Short mmCIF file of C-alpha atoms in Angstrom, two decimals:
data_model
loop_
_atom_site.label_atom_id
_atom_site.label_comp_id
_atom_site.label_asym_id
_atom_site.label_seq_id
_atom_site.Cartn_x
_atom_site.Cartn_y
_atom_site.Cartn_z
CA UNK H 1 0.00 0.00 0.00
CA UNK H 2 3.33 2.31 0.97
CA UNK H 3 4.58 1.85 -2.59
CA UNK H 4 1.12 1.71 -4.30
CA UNK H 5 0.60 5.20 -2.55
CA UNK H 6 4.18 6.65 -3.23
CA UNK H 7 4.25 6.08 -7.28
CA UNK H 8 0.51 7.45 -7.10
CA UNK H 9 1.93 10.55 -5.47
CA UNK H 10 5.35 10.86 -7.92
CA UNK H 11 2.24 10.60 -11.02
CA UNK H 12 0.30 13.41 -9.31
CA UNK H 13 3.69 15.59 -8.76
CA UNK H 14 4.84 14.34 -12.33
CA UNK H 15 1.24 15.21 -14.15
CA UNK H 16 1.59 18.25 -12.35
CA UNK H 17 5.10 19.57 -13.74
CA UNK H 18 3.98 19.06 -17.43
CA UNK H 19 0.77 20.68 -17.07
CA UNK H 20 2.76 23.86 -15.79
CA UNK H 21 5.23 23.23 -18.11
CA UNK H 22 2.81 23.64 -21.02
CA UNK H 23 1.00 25.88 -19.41
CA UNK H 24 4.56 28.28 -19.38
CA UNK H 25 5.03 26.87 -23.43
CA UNK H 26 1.62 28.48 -24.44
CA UNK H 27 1.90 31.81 -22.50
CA UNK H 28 5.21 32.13 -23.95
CA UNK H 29 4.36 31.44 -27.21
CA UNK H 30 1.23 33.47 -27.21
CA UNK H 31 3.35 36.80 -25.97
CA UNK H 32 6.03 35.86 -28.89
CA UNK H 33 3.08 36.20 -31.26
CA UNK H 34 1.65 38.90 -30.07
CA UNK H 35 5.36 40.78 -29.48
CA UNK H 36 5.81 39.54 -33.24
CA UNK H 37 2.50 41.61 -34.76
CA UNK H 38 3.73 44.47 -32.24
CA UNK H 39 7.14 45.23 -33.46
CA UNK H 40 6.17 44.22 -37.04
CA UNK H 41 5.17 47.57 -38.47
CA UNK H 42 8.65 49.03 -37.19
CA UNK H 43 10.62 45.92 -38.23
CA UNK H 44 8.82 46.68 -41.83
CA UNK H 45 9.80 50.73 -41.24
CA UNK H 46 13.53 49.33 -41.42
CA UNK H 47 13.74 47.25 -43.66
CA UNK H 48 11.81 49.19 -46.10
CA UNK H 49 14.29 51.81 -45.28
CA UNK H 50 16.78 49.83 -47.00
CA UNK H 51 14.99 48.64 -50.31
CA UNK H 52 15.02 50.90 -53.37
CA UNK H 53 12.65 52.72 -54.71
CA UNK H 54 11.73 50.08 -57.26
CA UNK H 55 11.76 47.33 -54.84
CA UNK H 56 9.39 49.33 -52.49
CA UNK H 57 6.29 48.84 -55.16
CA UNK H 58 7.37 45.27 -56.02
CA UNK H 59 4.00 43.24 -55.56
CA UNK H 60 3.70 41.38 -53.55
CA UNK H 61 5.33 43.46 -50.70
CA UNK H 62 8.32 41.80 -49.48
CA UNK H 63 10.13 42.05 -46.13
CA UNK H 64 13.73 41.73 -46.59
CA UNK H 65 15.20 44.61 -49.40
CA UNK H 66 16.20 42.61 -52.86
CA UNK H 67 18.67 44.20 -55.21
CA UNK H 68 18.66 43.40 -58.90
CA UNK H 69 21.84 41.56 -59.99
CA UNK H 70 24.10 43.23 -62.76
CA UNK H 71 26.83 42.46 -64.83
CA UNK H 72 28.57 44.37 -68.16
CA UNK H 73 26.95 43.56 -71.25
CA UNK H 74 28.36 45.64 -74.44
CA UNK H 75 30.00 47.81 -72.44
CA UNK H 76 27.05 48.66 -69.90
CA UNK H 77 26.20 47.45 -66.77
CA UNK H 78 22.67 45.81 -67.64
CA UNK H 79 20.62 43.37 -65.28
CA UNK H 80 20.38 39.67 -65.19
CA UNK H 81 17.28 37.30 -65.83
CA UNK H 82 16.17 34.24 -64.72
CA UNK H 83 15.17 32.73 -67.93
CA UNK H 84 14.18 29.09 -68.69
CA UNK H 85 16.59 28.57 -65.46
CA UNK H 86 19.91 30.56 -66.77
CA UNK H 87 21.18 34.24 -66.09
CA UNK H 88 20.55 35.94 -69.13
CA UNK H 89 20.57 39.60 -69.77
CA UNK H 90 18.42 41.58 -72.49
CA UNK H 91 19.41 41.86 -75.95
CA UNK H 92 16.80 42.81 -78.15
CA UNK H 93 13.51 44.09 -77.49
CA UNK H 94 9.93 44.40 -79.49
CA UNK H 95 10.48 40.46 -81.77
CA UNK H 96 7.25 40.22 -83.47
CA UNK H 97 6.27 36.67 -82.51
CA UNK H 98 2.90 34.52 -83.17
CA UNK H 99 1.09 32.35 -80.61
CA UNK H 100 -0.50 29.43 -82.07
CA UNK H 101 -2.79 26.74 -79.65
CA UNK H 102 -5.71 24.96 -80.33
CA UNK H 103 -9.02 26.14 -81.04
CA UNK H 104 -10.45 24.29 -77.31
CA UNK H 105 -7.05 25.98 -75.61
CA UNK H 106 -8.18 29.74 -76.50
CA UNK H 107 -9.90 31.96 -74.80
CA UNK H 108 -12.56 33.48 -76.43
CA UNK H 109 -12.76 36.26 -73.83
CA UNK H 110 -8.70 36.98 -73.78
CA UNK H 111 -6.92 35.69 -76.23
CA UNK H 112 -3.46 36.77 -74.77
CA UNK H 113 -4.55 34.43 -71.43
CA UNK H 114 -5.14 31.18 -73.72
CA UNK H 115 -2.92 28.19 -73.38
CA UNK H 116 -0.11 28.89 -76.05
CA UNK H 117 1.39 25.49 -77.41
CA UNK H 118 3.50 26.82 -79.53
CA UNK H 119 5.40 30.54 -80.20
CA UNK H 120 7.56 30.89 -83.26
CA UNK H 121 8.76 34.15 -84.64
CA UNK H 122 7.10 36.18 -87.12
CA UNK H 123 6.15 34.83 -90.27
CA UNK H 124 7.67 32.09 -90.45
CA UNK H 125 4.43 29.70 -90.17
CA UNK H 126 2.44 28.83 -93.43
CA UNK H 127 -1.19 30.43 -93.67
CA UNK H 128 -3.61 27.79 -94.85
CA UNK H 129 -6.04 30.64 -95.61
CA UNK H 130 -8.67 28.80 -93.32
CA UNK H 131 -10.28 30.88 -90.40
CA UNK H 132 -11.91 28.99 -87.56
CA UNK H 133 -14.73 30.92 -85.53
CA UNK H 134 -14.36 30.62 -81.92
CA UNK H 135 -16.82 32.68 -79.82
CA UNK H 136 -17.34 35.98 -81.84
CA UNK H 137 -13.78 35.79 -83.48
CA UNK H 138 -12.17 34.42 -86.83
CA UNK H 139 -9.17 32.74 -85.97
CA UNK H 140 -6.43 31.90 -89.30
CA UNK H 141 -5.24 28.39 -88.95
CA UNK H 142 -1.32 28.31 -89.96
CA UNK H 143 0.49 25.12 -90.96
CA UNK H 144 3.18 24.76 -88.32
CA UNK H 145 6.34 23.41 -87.76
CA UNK H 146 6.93 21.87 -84.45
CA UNK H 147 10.28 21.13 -82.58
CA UNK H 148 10.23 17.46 -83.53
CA UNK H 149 9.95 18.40 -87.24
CA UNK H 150 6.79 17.56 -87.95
CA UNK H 151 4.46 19.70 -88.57
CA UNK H 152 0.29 20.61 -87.54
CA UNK H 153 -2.17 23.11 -88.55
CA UNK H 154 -2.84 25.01 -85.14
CA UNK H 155 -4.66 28.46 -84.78
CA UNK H 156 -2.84 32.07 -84.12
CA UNK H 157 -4.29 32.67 -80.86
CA UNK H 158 -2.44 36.73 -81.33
CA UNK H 159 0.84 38.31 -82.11
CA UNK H 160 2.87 40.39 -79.29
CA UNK H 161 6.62 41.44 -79.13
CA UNK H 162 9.24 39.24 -76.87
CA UNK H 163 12.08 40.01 -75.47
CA UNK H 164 15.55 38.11 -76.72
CA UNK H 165 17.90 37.00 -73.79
CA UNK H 166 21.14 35.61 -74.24
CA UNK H 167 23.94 34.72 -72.15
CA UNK H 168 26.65 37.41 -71.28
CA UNK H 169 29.69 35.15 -71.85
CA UNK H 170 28.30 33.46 -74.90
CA UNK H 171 25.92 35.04 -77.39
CA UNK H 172 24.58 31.38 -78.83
CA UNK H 173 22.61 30.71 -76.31
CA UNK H 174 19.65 32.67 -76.33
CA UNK H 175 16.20 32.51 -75.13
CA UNK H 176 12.71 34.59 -75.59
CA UNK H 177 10.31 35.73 -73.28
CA UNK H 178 7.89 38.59 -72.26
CA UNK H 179 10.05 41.60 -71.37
CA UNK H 180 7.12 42.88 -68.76
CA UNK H 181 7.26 39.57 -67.07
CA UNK H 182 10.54 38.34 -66.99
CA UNK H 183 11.88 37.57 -63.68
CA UNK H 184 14.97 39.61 -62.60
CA UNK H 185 17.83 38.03 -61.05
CA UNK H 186 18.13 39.38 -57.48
CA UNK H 187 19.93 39.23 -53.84
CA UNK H 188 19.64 40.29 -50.91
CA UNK H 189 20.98 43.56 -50.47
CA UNK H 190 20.51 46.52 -47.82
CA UNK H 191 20.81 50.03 -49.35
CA UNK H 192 22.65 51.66 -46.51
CA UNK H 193 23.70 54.96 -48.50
CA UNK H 194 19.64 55.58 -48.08
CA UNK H 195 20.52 56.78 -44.87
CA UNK H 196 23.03 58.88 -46.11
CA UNK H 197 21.18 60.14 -49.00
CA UNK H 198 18.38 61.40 -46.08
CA UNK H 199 20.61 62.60 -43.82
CA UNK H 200 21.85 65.50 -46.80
CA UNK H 201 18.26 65.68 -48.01
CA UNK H 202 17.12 68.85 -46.48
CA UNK H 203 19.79 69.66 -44.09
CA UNK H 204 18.54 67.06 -42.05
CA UNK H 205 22.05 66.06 -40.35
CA UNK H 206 21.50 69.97 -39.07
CA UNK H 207 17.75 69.15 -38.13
CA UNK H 208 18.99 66.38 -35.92
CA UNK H 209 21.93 68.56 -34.04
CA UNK H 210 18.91 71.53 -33.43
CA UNK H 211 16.60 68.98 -32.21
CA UNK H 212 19.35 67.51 -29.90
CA UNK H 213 20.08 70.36 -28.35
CA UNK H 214 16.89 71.82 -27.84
CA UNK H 215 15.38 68.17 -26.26
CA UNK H 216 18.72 68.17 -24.09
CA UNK H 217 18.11 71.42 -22.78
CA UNK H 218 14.34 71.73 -22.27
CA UNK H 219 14.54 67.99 -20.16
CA UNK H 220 17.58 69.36 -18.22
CA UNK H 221 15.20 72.56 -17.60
CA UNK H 222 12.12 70.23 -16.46
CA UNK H 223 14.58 68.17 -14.29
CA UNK H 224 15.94 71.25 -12.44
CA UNK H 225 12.53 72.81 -12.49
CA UNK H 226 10.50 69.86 -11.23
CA UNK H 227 13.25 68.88 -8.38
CA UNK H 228 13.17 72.67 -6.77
CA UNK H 229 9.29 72.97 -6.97
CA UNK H 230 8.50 69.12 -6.14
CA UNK H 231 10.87 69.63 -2.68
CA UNK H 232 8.89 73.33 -1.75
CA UNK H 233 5.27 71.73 -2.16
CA UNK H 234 6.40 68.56 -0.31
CA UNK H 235 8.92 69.64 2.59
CA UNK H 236 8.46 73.58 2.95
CA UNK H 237 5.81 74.95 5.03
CA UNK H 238 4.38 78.01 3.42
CA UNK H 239 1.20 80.15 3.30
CA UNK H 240 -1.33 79.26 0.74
CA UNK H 241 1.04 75.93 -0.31
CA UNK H 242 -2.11 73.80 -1.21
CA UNK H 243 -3.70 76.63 -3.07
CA UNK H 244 -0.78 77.23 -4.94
CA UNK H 245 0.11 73.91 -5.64
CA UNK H 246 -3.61 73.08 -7.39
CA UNK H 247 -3.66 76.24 -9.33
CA UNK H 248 -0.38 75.02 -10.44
CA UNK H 249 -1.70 71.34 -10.60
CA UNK H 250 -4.73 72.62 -12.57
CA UNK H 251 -2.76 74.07 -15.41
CA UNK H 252 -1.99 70.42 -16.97
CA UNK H 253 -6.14 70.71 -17.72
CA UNK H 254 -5.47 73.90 -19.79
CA UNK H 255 -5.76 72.42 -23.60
CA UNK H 256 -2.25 73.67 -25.55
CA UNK H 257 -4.56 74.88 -28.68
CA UNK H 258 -5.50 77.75 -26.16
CA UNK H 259 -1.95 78.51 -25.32
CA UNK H 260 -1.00 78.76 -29.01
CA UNK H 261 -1.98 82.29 -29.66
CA UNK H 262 -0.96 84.12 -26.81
CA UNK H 263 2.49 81.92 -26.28
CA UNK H 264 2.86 83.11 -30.23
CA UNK H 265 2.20 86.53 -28.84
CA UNK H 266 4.44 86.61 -26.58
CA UNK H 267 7.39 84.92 -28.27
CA UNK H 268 6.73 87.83 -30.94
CA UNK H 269 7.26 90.69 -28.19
CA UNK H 270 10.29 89.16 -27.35
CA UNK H 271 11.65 88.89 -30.38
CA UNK H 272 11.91 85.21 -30.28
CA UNK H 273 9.57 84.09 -33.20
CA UNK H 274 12.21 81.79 -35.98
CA UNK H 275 14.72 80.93 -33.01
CA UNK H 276 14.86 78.09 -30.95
CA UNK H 277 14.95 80.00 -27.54
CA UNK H 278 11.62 79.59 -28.27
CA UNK H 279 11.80 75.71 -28.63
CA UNK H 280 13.37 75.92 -25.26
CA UNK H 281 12.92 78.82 -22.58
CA UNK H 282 8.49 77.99 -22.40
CA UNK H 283 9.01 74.95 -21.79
CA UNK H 284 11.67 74.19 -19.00
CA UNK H 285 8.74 74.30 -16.48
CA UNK H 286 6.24 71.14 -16.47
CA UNK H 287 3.28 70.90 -13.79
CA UNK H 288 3.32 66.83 -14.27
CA UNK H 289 7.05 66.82 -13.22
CA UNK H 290 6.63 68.80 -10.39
CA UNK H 291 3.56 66.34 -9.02
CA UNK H 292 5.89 63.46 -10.40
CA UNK H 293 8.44 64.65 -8.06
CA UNK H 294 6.05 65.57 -5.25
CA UNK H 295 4.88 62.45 -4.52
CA UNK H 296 8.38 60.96 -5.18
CA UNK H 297 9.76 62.91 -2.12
CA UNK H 298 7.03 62.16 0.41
CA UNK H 299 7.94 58.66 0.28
CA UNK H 300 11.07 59.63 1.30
CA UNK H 301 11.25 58.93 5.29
CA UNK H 302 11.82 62.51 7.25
CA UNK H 303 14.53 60.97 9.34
CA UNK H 304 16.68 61.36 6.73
CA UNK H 305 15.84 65.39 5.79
CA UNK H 306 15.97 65.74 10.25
CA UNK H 307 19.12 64.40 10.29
CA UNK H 308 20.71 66.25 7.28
CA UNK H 309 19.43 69.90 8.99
CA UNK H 310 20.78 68.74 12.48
CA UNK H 311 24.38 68.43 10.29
CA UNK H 312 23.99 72.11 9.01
CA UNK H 313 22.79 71.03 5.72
CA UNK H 314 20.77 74.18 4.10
CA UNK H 315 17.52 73.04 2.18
CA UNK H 316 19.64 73.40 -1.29
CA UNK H 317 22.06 71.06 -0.04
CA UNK H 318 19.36 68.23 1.51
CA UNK H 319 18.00 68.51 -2.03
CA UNK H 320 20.98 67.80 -3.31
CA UNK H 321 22.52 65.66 -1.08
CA UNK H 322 20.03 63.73 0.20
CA UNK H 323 17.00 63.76 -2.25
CA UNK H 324 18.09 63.92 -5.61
CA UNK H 325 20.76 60.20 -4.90
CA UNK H 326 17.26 58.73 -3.58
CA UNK H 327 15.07 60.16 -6.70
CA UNK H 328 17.24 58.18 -9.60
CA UNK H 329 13.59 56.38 -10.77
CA UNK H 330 12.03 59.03 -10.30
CA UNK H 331 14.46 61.31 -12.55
CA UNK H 332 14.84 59.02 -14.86
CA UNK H 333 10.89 58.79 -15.61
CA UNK H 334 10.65 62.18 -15.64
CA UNK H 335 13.78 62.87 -18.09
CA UNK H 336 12.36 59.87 -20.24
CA UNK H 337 8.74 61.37 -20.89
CA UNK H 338 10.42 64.88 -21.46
CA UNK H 339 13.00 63.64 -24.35
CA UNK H 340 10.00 62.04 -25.75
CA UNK H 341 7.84 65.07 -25.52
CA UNK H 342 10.48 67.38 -26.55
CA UNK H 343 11.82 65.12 -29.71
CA UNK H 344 8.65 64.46 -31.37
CA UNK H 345 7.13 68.06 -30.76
CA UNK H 346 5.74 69.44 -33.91
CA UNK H 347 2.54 71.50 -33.82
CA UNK H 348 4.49 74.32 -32.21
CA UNK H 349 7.75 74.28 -34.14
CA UNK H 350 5.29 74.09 -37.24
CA UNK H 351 4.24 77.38 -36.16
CA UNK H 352 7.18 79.77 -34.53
CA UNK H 353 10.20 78.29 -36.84
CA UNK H 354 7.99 76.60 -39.73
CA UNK H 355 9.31 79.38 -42.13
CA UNK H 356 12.74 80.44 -40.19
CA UNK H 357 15.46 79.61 -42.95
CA UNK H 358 16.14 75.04 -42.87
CA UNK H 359 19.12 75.86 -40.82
CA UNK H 360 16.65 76.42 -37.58
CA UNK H 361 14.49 73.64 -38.17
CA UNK H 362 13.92 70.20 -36.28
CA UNK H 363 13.74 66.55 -37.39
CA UNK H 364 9.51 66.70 -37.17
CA UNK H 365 9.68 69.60 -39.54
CA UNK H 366 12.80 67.95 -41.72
CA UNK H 367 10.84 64.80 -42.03
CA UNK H 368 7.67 66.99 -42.87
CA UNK H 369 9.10 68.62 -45.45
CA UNK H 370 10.76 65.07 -47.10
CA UNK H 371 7.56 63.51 -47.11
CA UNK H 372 6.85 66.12 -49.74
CA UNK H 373 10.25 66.22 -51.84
CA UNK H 374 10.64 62.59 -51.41
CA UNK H 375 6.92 61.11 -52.51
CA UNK H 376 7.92 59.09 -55.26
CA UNK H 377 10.51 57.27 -53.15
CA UNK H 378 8.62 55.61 -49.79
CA UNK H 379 12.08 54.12 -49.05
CA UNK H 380 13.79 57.76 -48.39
CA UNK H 381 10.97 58.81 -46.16
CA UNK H 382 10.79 55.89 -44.07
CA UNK H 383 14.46 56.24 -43.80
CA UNK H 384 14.05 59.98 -42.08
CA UNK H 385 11.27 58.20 -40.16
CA UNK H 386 13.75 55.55 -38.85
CA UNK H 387 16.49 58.30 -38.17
CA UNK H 388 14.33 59.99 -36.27
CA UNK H 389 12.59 57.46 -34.09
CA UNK H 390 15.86 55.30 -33.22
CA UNK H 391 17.08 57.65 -31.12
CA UNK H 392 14.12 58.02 -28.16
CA UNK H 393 13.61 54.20 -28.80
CA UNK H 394 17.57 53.80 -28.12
CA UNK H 395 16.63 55.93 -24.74
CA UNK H 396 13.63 54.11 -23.55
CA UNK H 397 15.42 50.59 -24.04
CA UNK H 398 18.76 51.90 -21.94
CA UNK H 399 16.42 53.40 -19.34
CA UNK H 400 12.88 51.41 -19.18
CA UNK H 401 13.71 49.79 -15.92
CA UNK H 402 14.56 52.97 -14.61
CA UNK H 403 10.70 54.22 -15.69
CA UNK H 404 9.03 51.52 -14.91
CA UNK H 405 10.55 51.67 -11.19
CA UNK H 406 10.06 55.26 -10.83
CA UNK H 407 5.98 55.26 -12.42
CA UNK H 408 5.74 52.31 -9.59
CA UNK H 409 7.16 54.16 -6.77
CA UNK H 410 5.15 57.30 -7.55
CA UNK H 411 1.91 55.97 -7.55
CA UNK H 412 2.43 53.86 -3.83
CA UNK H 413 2.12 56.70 -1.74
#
């Protein structure tokens, strides 16, 4: 009964570890799919990046960028075929050939789509001067010579032109085929000079050092900023602290189509209307950060700020001494949504720089403005769109633990 009772119990523990294990095995695999259809209109952003133009319209859309293969032909660097199984290149174009079938092979709809048996150039089949009526149309029936030599009286479904394709090292060998249809040889190839070609198209090399600076600058700003005025509304004791701190809460309601016009005003009076002080200076001072930061600090014990004034610390120097080595999630959320805001701002670049001279402009207004010079080649503009979306995604993969950690803390109080 022991043993009957232990191997019962090692089936139980046994069933137990595979249904967990499969379990785990279908969880996984269902985030891998869904991870898959996530990511796969950026992994089709960059890779598109790197096709050409022509292989950006190839149907159906591929995923990986192909490259026609070339070689020198007469002289000139021509493209290679796949014909009939060999690398051929084009020789001739516009051979008047005739198709010849059957009259039960052709189509009396579309003649071009019936089954062809046989394709010989130009006159050089025998008329019979029969016709054969097959649906509404008179078909001539030709006398035909076949590859075997013999010969049968077959109908000329149509003429069309064909392509001649011969080998590059030895002109014998030829083939013919429709020009329009003929398969090119092609490889694997990514186009990196796209990104090259983009980054001189439209100054945007310059757009990318202008929006640099100004993102660097306005999240240092809305650090700074939200630090000082998170530590007064959650350690300092003034008059009218609450009041102040919901008017200045409340401002984060205040839609930014209603600050346009007077913020436009403004930057006018002050001469700052085509320069990116005005990219920068309105904006070093967030309302979000400074709550962010709020209710980062009052987690922090006051033990530690007691024991920091009881050293001689001044309130600058807890903040800076204490606080701010303690606030590193906290930060790092904060400088994370700021780059983000900050890089992909458009709306009010559009309107104080839109027509300052290219020199002044950002990536959002760059890549704006190569949508337009660029809309005949997809690849080029999904290029700019890579250039300028690797960089915050570069920043939120280095830092995401530190944002995730510091939204997590925030919201426990």
């Amino acid at each position: 009964m022991a043993a009957f009772a232990s191997d019962s119990g090692f089936s139980r523990d046994r069933a137990y570890t595979i249904r967990v294990w499969v379990t785990r095995i279908l969880i996984y695999a269902l985030l891998i799919v869904v991870a898959f259809f996530m990511l796969f209109p950026f992994i089709y952003m960059v890779t598109t990046s790197l096709k050409t133009a022509n292989d950006v319209f190839h149907s159906p859309p591929r995923l990986f960028p192909y490259s026609p293969v070339t070689t020198v032909y007469n002289n000139e660097v021509v493209p290679l075929y796949n014909i009939d199984g060999k690398a051929l290149v084009l020789a001739e174009e516009g051979i008047r050939f005739d198709f010849f079938t059957t009259a039960d092979r052709i189509n009396p709809e579309a003649a071009r789509q019936s089954e062809i048996l046989v394709q010989l150039p130009a006159d050089t089949a025998t008329a019979t001067g029969a016709t054969v009526t097959v649906g509404d149309d008179d078909y001539e029936v030709y006398t035909v010579t076949l590859a075997d030599g013999s010969t049968q009286e077959l109908l000329r479904a149509y003429s069309g032109g064909l392509g001649r394709f011969v080998d590059p090292n030895d002109a014998s060998v030829e083939a013919f085929a429709n020009v329009r249809t003929a398969e090119q040889a092609e490889v694997v190839q990514f186009n990196w000079e796209n990104y090259n070609a983009v980054l001189t198209l439209n100054n945007l090399n310059r757009s990318l050092i202008n929006t640099a600076v100004v993102t660097l600058l306005v999240t240092i700003g809305q650090v700074i900023t939200s630090l000082l005025g998170g530590y007064a509304f959650s350690r300092m004791n003034f008059r009218g602290k609450d009041a102040v701190f919901l008017v200045y809460l409340g401002t984060i309601m205040i839609p930014f189509v209603v600050l346009i016009i007077p913020l436009y005003q403004l930057m006018v009076m002050i001469g700052w209307q085509d320069r990116l002080a005005s990219l920068i200076i309105p904006w070093i001072f967030t309302a979000y950060g400074t709550f962010l930061m709020r209710q980062f600090f009052i987690t922090i014990p006051k033990d530690l700020e007691e024991a920091a004034l009881l050293d001689g610390l001044s309130r600058l120097g807890i903040l800076l001494r204490v606080f701010v080595p303690l606030s590193g999630a906290a930060i790092a959320t904060q400088a994370i949504i700021t780059f983000l805001y900050a890089w992909n701002s458009f709306i009010w670049p559009l309107i104080i720089i839109g027509d300052s001279p290219i020199e002044n402009h950002v990536v959002t207004l760059s890549l704006n403005t190569l949508k337009n010079a660029a809309a005949s080649e997809p690849n080029l503009v999904l290029t700019g769109a890579a250039v300028v979306i690797l960089p915050p995604l570069i920043l939120f993969i280095l830092a995401q633990r530190y944002f995730v950690e510091g939204i997590a803390n925030t919201g426990m109080k």
